[in-house]
Amino acid sequence: AQKVTQAQTEISVVEKEDVTLDCVYETRDTTYYLFWYKQPPSGELVFLIRRNSFDEQNEISGRYSWNFQKSTSSFNFTITASQVVDSAVYFCALSPLRGANSKLTFGKGITLSVRP
Amino acid sequence: NAGVTQTPKFQVLKTGQSMTLQCAQDMNHEYMSWYRQDPGMGLRLIHYSVGAGITDQGEVPNGYNVSRSTTEDFPLRLLSAAPSQTSVYFCASSYSKATVLFYEQYFGPGTRLTVT
């Protein structure tokens, strides 16, 4: 069975602060994908990143960075110099890499509020 | 290229009524799925399909039916609506290849359903 835990439910920061959103996962699969999605107040789900389990390199995209550590089963997301537009609910998700029963398991989400 | 479309955007039902939530995609994706989003619960998989004629249950399938007669469409049927089915419903689709099941899922804009 797969499980994704986002222990932080709500985070509030002041603009320009750095913030890290934690994600811990459980899976019996040896190969899998990890994802982050953003859900702004408008409600749509926006794909941010996909990482496969055999690529542990950290990734940076502008102000966003992701730290994947297989040893601790974590895939944390850091926003540097946060902005008000970063206010959203952020979901971490997990899926097997292959197989007929592949499906995406989401965490419960973290609500990030960035205050001006 | 419209991506994933869902209709209706909003719906109010009375307990016991039935209805179908429509989902269509024009990206020729084999994999389609339905999720429900409830406060504090993240997104939970209802049903999914790996191709036309093939469907399977997800985490919370009770009270819902699906069918997949074409690659493009994946309707979700509520047979006898209950207040517990009040939720936001998202349809998603993704590409798949022989060696991996799918890449990132593309989500529709959601349907907000209220059952009174």
mmCIF file of C-alpha atoms in Angstrom:
data_model
loop_
_atom_site.group_PDB
_atom_site.id
_atom_site.type_symbol
_atom_site.label_atom_id
_atom_site.label_comp_id
_atom_site.label_asym_id
_atom_site.label_seq_id
_atom_site.Cartn_x
_atom_site.Cartn_y
_atom_site.Cartn_z
ATOM 1 C CA ALA A 1 0.000 0.000 0.000
ATOM 2 C CA GLN A 2 1.089 3.546 -0.639
ATOM 3 C CA LYS A 3 0.880 6.399 1.803
ATOM 4 C CA VAL A 4 1.865 10.058 1.662
ATOM 5 C CA THR A 5 2.103 12.117 4.830
ATOM 6 C CA GLN A 6 2.158 15.884 4.858
ATOM 7 C CA ALA A 7 2.351 16.548 8.568
ATOM 8 C CA GLN A 8 2.136 20.335 8.249
ATOM 9 C CA THR A 9 -1.449 21.358 7.592
ATOM 10 C CA GLU A 10 -1.107 25.140 7.494
ATOM 11 C CA ILE A 11 1.922 27.393 7.210
ATOM 12 C CA SER A 12 1.912 31.167 7.319
ATOM 13 C CA VAL A 13 4.944 33.236 6.365
ATOM 14 C CA VAL A 14 5.728 36.820 5.546
ATOM 15 C CA GLU A 15 6.675 37.665 1.989
ATOM 16 C CA LYS A 16 10.341 37.059 1.144
ATOM 17 C CA GLU A 17 10.747 34.390 3.795
ATOM 18 C CA ASP A 18 11.915 30.942 2.711
ATOM 19 C CA VAL A 19 9.536 28.095 3.459
ATOM 20 C CA THR A 20 9.897 24.318 3.282
ATOM 21 C CA LEU A 21 6.957 21.986 2.792
ATOM 22 C CA ASP A 22 7.570 18.476 4.046
ATOM 23 C CA CYS A 23 6.497 15.240 2.404
ATOM 24 C CA VAL A 24 7.139 11.736 3.717
ATOM 25 C CA TYR A 25 6.018 8.675 1.796
ATOM 26 C CA GLU A 26 5.659 4.932 2.234
ATOM 27 C CA THR A 27 5.661 2.370 -0.531
ATOM 28 C CA ARG A 28 6.661 -1.234 -1.092
ATOM 29 C CA ASP A 29 7.497 -0.551 -4.721
ATOM 30 C CA THR A 30 11.176 -0.355 -5.579
ATOM 31 C CA THR A 31 10.509 2.099 -8.385
ATOM 32 C CA TYR A 32 8.040 4.941 -8.153
ATOM 33 C CA TYR A 33 7.260 8.540 -9.017
ATOM 34 C CA LEU A 34 6.876 11.461 -6.650
ATOM 35 C CA PHE A 35 4.982 14.611 -7.554
ATOM 36 C CA TRP A 36 4.135 18.037 -6.221
ATOM 37 C CA TYR A 37 0.951 19.827 -7.280
ATOM 38 C CA LYS A 38 -0.196 23.351 -6.464
ATOM 39 C CA GLN A 39 -3.842 24.316 -5.992
ATOM 40 C CA PRO A 40 -4.257 28.111 -5.954
ATOM 41 C CA PRO A 41 -7.437 29.726 -4.589
ATOM 42 C CA SER A 42 -8.996 29.465 -8.060
ATOM 43 C CA GLY A 43 -9.158 25.686 -7.520
ATOM 44 C CA GLU A 44 -7.318 24.159 -10.441
ATOM 45 C CA LEU A 45 -4.513 21.678 -9.887
ATOM 46 C CA VAL A 46 -1.179 22.720 -11.314
ATOM 47 C CA PHE A 47 1.579 20.193 -11.855
ATOM 48 C CA LEU A 48 4.926 21.368 -10.434
ATOM 49 C CA ILE A 49 7.366 18.472 -10.619
ATOM 50 C CA ARG A 50 7.759 14.738 -11.150
ATOM 51 C CA ARG A 51 10.738 12.848 -9.745
ATOM 52 C CA ASN A 52 11.422 9.158 -10.296
ATOM 53 C CA SER A 53 12.872 7.015 -7.560
ATOM 54 C CA PHE A 54 16.180 6.280 -9.231
ATOM 55 C CA ASP A 55 17.071 9.935 -9.639
ATOM 56 C CA GLU A 56 18.006 11.432 -6.291
ATOM 57 C CA GLN A 57 19.449 14.641 -7.635
ATOM 58 C CA ASN A 58 17.920 17.737 -6.157
ATOM 59 C CA GLU A 59 16.124 19.995 -8.561
ATOM 60 C CA ILE A 60 15.881 23.761 -8.718
ATOM 61 C CA SER A 61 13.461 25.746 -10.836
ATOM 62 C CA GLY A 62 13.637 29.456 -10.173
ATOM 63 C CA ARG A 63 12.562 30.054 -6.576
ATOM 64 C CA TYR A 64 11.440 26.429 -6.193
ATOM 65 C CA SER A 65 13.683 23.574 -5.146
ATOM 66 C CA TRP A 66 13.062 19.974 -4.241
ATOM 67 C CA ASN A 67 15.081 17.709 -1.986
ATOM 68 C CA PHE A 68 14.548 13.992 -2.549
ATOM 69 C CA GLN A 69 16.079 11.670 0.056
ATOM 70 C CA LYS A 70 15.353 7.990 -0.433
ATOM 71 C CA SER A 71 17.053 7.101 2.869
ATOM 72 C CA THR A 72 14.414 9.032 4.812
ATOM 73 C CA SER A 73 11.570 8.545 2.273
ATOM 74 C CA SER A 74 11.143 12.275 1.968
ATOM 75 C CA PHE A 75 10.550 14.660 -0.918
ATOM 76 C CA ASN A 76 10.567 18.170 0.508
ATOM 77 C CA PHE A 77 9.736 21.342 -1.377
ATOM 78 C CA THR A 78 11.339 24.711 -0.618
ATOM 79 C CA ILE A 79 10.147 28.075 -1.855
ATOM 80 C CA THR A 80 12.839 30.728 -1.606
ATOM 81 C CA ALA A 81 11.856 34.369 -1.143
ATOM 82 C CA SER A 82 8.157 33.547 -0.998
ATOM 83 C CA GLN A 83 5.618 35.787 -2.712
ATOM 84 C CA VAL A 84 1.929 36.390 -2.136
ATOM 85 C CA VAL A 85 1.188 34.489 -5.373
ATOM 86 C CA ASP A 86 2.657 31.372 -3.746
ATOM 87 C CA SER A 87 -0.366 31.235 -1.434
ATOM 88 C CA ALA A 88 -2.051 27.944 -2.273
ATOM 89 C CA VAL A 89 -2.594 24.391 -1.140
ATOM 90 C CA TYR A 90 0.330 22.164 -2.044
ATOM 91 C CA PHE A 91 -0.047 18.431 -2.516
ATOM 92 C CA CYS A 92 2.637 15.778 -2.578
ATOM 93 C CA ALA A 93 1.740 12.564 -4.412
ATOM 94 C CA LEU A 94 3.171 9.123 -5.113
ATOM 95 C CA SER A 95 2.625 6.490 -7.784
ATOM 96 C CA PRO A 96 4.253 3.226 -8.795
ATOM 97 C CA LEU A 97 6.463 3.519 -11.818
ATOM 98 C CA ARG A 98 4.658 0.865 -13.786
ATOM 99 C CA GLY A 99 1.946 -1.727 -13.529
ATOM 100 C CA ALA A 100 -1.690 -2.094 -14.422
ATOM 101 C CA ASN A 101 -2.782 -0.883 -11.001
ATOM 102 C CA SER A 102 -0.743 2.266 -10.999
ATOM 103 C CA LYS A 103 -2.504 5.160 -9.392
ATOM 104 C CA LEU A 104 -1.666 8.408 -7.743
ATOM 105 C CA THR A 105 -1.875 8.648 -3.959
ATOM 106 C CA PHE A 106 -2.074 12.176 -2.595
ATOM 107 C CA GLY A 107 -1.174 13.583 0.768
ATOM 108 C CA LYS A 108 -3.755 15.732 2.533
ATOM 109 C CA GLY A 109 -2.150 18.950 1.427
ATOM 110 C CA ILE A 110 -0.472 21.929 3.074
ATOM 111 C CA THR A 111 -2.143 25.326 3.008
ATOM 112 C CA LEU A 112 0.494 27.995 2.560
ATOM 113 C CA SER A 113 -0.391 31.612 3.252
ATOM 114 C CA VAL A 114 2.122 34.264 2.311
ATOM 115 C CA ARG A 115 1.384 37.643 3.919
ATOM 116 C CA PRO A 116 2.576 40.894 2.365
ATOM 117 C CA ASN B 1 -6.300 21.484 -27.713
ATOM 118 C CA ALA B 2 -8.766 21.887 -24.843
ATOM 119 C CA GLY B 3 -6.996 19.485 -22.456
ATOM 120 C CA VAL B 4 -9.319 17.917 -19.876
ATOM 121 C CA THR B 5 -12.824 19.334 -19.732
ATOM 122 C CA GLN B 6 -15.479 18.685 -17.124
ATOM 123 C CA THR B 7 -19.157 19.497 -17.075
ATOM 124 C CA PRO B 8 -20.989 20.818 -15.216
ATOM 125 C CA LYS B 9 -18.901 23.225 -13.105
ATOM 126 C CA PHE B 10 -21.501 23.313 -10.332
ATOM 127 C CA GLN B 11 -24.403 21.033 -9.494
ATOM 128 C CA VAL B 12 -26.919 20.782 -6.694
ATOM 129 C CA LEU B 13 -28.758 17.490 -6.248
ATOM 130 C CA LYS B 14 -31.389 16.246 -3.868
ATOM 131 C CA THR B 15 -30.725 13.046 -1.940
ATOM 132 C CA GLY B 16 -31.612 10.050 -4.064
ATOM 133 C CA GLN B 17 -31.245 11.748 -7.422
ATOM 134 C CA SER B 18 -28.856 10.370 -10.002
ATOM 135 C CA MET B 19 -26.582 12.235 -12.358
ATOM 136 C CA THR B 20 -23.533 11.886 -14.552
ATOM 137 C CA LEU B 21 -20.446 14.047 -14.333
ATOM 138 C CA GLN B 22 -18.862 14.350 -17.746
ATOM 139 C CA CYS B 23 -15.134 14.253 -18.446
ATOM 140 C CA ALA B 24 -13.440 14.454 -21.825
ATOM 141 C CA GLN B 25 -9.865 14.833 -22.990
ATOM 142 C CA ASP B 26 -8.460 15.513 -26.432
ATOM 143 C CA MET B 27 -4.861 14.470 -25.828
ATOM 144 C CA ASN B 28 -5.347 10.790 -26.727
ATOM 145 C CA HIS B 29 -4.381 9.765 -23.197
ATOM 146 C CA GLU B 30 -4.953 6.146 -22.291
ATOM 147 C CA TYR B 31 -5.156 6.693 -18.544
ATOM 148 C CA MET B 32 -8.078 8.563 -17.002
ATOM 149 C CA SER B 33 -9.234 8.826 -13.437
ATOM 150 C CA TRP B 34 -11.716 10.458 -11.088
ATOM 151 C CA TYR B 35 -10.857 11.965 -7.709
ATOM 152 C CA ARG B 36 -12.889 13.630 -5.024
ATOM 153 C CA GLN B 37 -11.483 16.391 -2.857
ATOM 154 C CA ASP B 38 -12.819 16.981 0.621
ATOM 155 C CA PRO B 39 -11.482 19.472 3.192
ATOM 156 C CA GLY B 40 -8.539 18.034 5.095
ATOM 157 C CA MET B 41 -8.610 14.799 3.087
ATOM 158 C CA GLY B 42 -6.574 15.646 0.025
ATOM 159 C CA LEU B 43 -7.633 13.985 -3.203
ATOM 160 C CA ARG B 44 -8.909 10.442 -3.114
ATOM 161 C CA LEU B 45 -9.156 8.181 -6.126
ATOM 162 C CA ILE B 46 -12.665 6.987 -6.972
ATOM 163 C CA HIS B 47 -12.212 5.011 -10.206
ATOM 164 C CA TYR B 48 -9.650 4.855 -12.953
ATOM 165 C CA SER B 49 -9.243 3.461 -16.447
ATOM 166 C CA VAL B 50 -6.127 2.361 -18.282
ATOM 167 C CA GLY B 51 -7.845 2.323 -21.659
ATOM 168 C CA ALA B 52 -11.156 2.029 -23.462
ATOM 169 C CA GLY B 53 -13.189 -0.844 -22.041
ATOM 170 C CA ILE B 54 -11.030 -1.180 -18.911
ATOM 171 C CA THR B 55 -11.941 0.347 -15.550
ATOM 172 C CA ASP B 56 -11.030 -0.377 -11.956
ATOM 173 C CA GLN B 57 -11.874 0.822 -8.490
ATOM 174 C CA GLY B 58 -9.832 3.258 -6.516
ATOM 175 C CA GLU B 59 -9.863 4.084 -2.839
ATOM 176 C CA VAL B 60 -13.479 5.300 -2.486
ATOM 177 C CA PRO B 61 -15.603 3.685 -5.245
ATOM 178 C CA ASN B 62 -18.868 3.085 -3.364
ATOM 179 C CA GLY B 63 -21.835 4.953 -4.789
ATOM 180 C CA TYR B 64 -20.144 5.668 -8.112
ATOM 181 C CA ASN B 65 -20.073 3.908 -11.479
ATOM 182 C CA VAL B 66 -17.848 4.489 -14.470
ATOM 183 C CA SER B 67 -17.488 3.201 -17.994
ATOM 184 C CA ARG B 68 -14.973 3.909 -20.742
ATOM 185 C CA SER B 69 -16.391 3.299 -24.182
ATOM 186 C CA THR B 70 -14.011 5.678 -25.954
ATOM 187 C CA THR B 71 -10.501 6.933 -25.308
ATOM 188 C CA GLU B 72 -11.775 10.493 -24.996
ATOM 189 C CA ASP B 73 -14.601 10.174 -22.470
ATOM 190 C CA PHE B 74 -14.792 8.908 -18.915
ATOM 191 C CA PRO B 75 -18.140 9.765 -17.275
ATOM 192 C CA LEU B 76 -18.766 9.320 -13.551
ATOM 193 C CA ARG B 77 -22.263 8.282 -12.515
ATOM 194 C CA LEU B 78 -23.811 8.866 -9.122
ATOM 195 C CA LEU B 79 -26.571 6.289 -8.847
ATOM 196 C CA SER B 80 -28.423 7.648 -5.810
ATOM 197 C CA ALA B 81 -26.838 10.808 -4.468
ATOM 198 C CA ALA B 82 -26.179 11.131 -0.740
ATOM 199 C CA PRO B 83 -25.062 14.159 1.314
ATOM 200 C CA SER B 84 -21.738 12.344 1.903
ATOM 201 C CA GLN B 85 -21.032 12.760 -1.808
ATOM 202 C CA THR B 86 -20.937 16.526 -1.480
ATOM 203 C CA SER B 87 -17.447 17.255 -2.731
ATOM 204 C CA VAL B 88 -15.340 18.693 -5.515
ATOM 205 C CA TYR B 89 -14.720 16.137 -8.245
ATOM 206 C CA PHE B 90 -11.677 16.195 -10.467
ATOM 207 C CA CYS B 91 -11.108 14.198 -13.600
ATOM 208 C CA ALA B 92 -7.550 13.593 -14.772
ATOM 209 C CA SER B 93 -5.790 11.994 -17.679
ATOM 210 C CA SER B 94 -2.242 11.091 -18.508
ATOM 211 C CA TYR B 95 -0.030 9.760 -21.221
ATOM 212 C CA SER B 96 1.255 6.241 -20.936
ATOM 213 C CA LYS B 97 3.966 4.296 -22.672
ATOM 214 C CA ALA B 98 4.844 0.641 -22.790
ATOM 215 C CA THR B 99 7.507 0.826 -20.106
ATOM 216 C CA VAL B 100 5.864 3.219 -17.713
ATOM 217 C CA LEU B 101 2.201 3.664 -17.026
ATOM 218 C CA PHE B 102 1.992 7.409 -16.992
ATOM 219 C CA TYR B 103 3.705 10.703 -16.563
ATOM 220 C CA GLU B 104 2.101 13.673 -14.837
ATOM 221 C CA GLN B 105 -1.649 13.722 -14.728
ATOM 222 C CA TYR B 106 -3.515 16.602 -16.317
ATOM 223 C CA PHE B 107 -6.483 17.674 -14.256
ATOM 224 C CA GLY B 108 -9.772 19.157 -15.334
ATOM 225 C CA PRO B 109 -11.132 22.303 -13.646
ATOM 226 C CA GLY B 110 -13.359 20.343 -11.269
ATOM 227 C CA THR B 111 -17.083 19.979 -10.591
ATOM 228 C CA ARG B 112 -18.441 21.262 -7.305
ATOM 229 C CA LEU B 113 -21.326 19.010 -6.254
ATOM 230 C CA THR B 114 -23.695 19.676 -3.375
ATOM 231 C CA VAL B 115 -26.196 17.048 -2.278
ATOM 232 C CA THR B 116 -28.964 18.313 -0.014
#
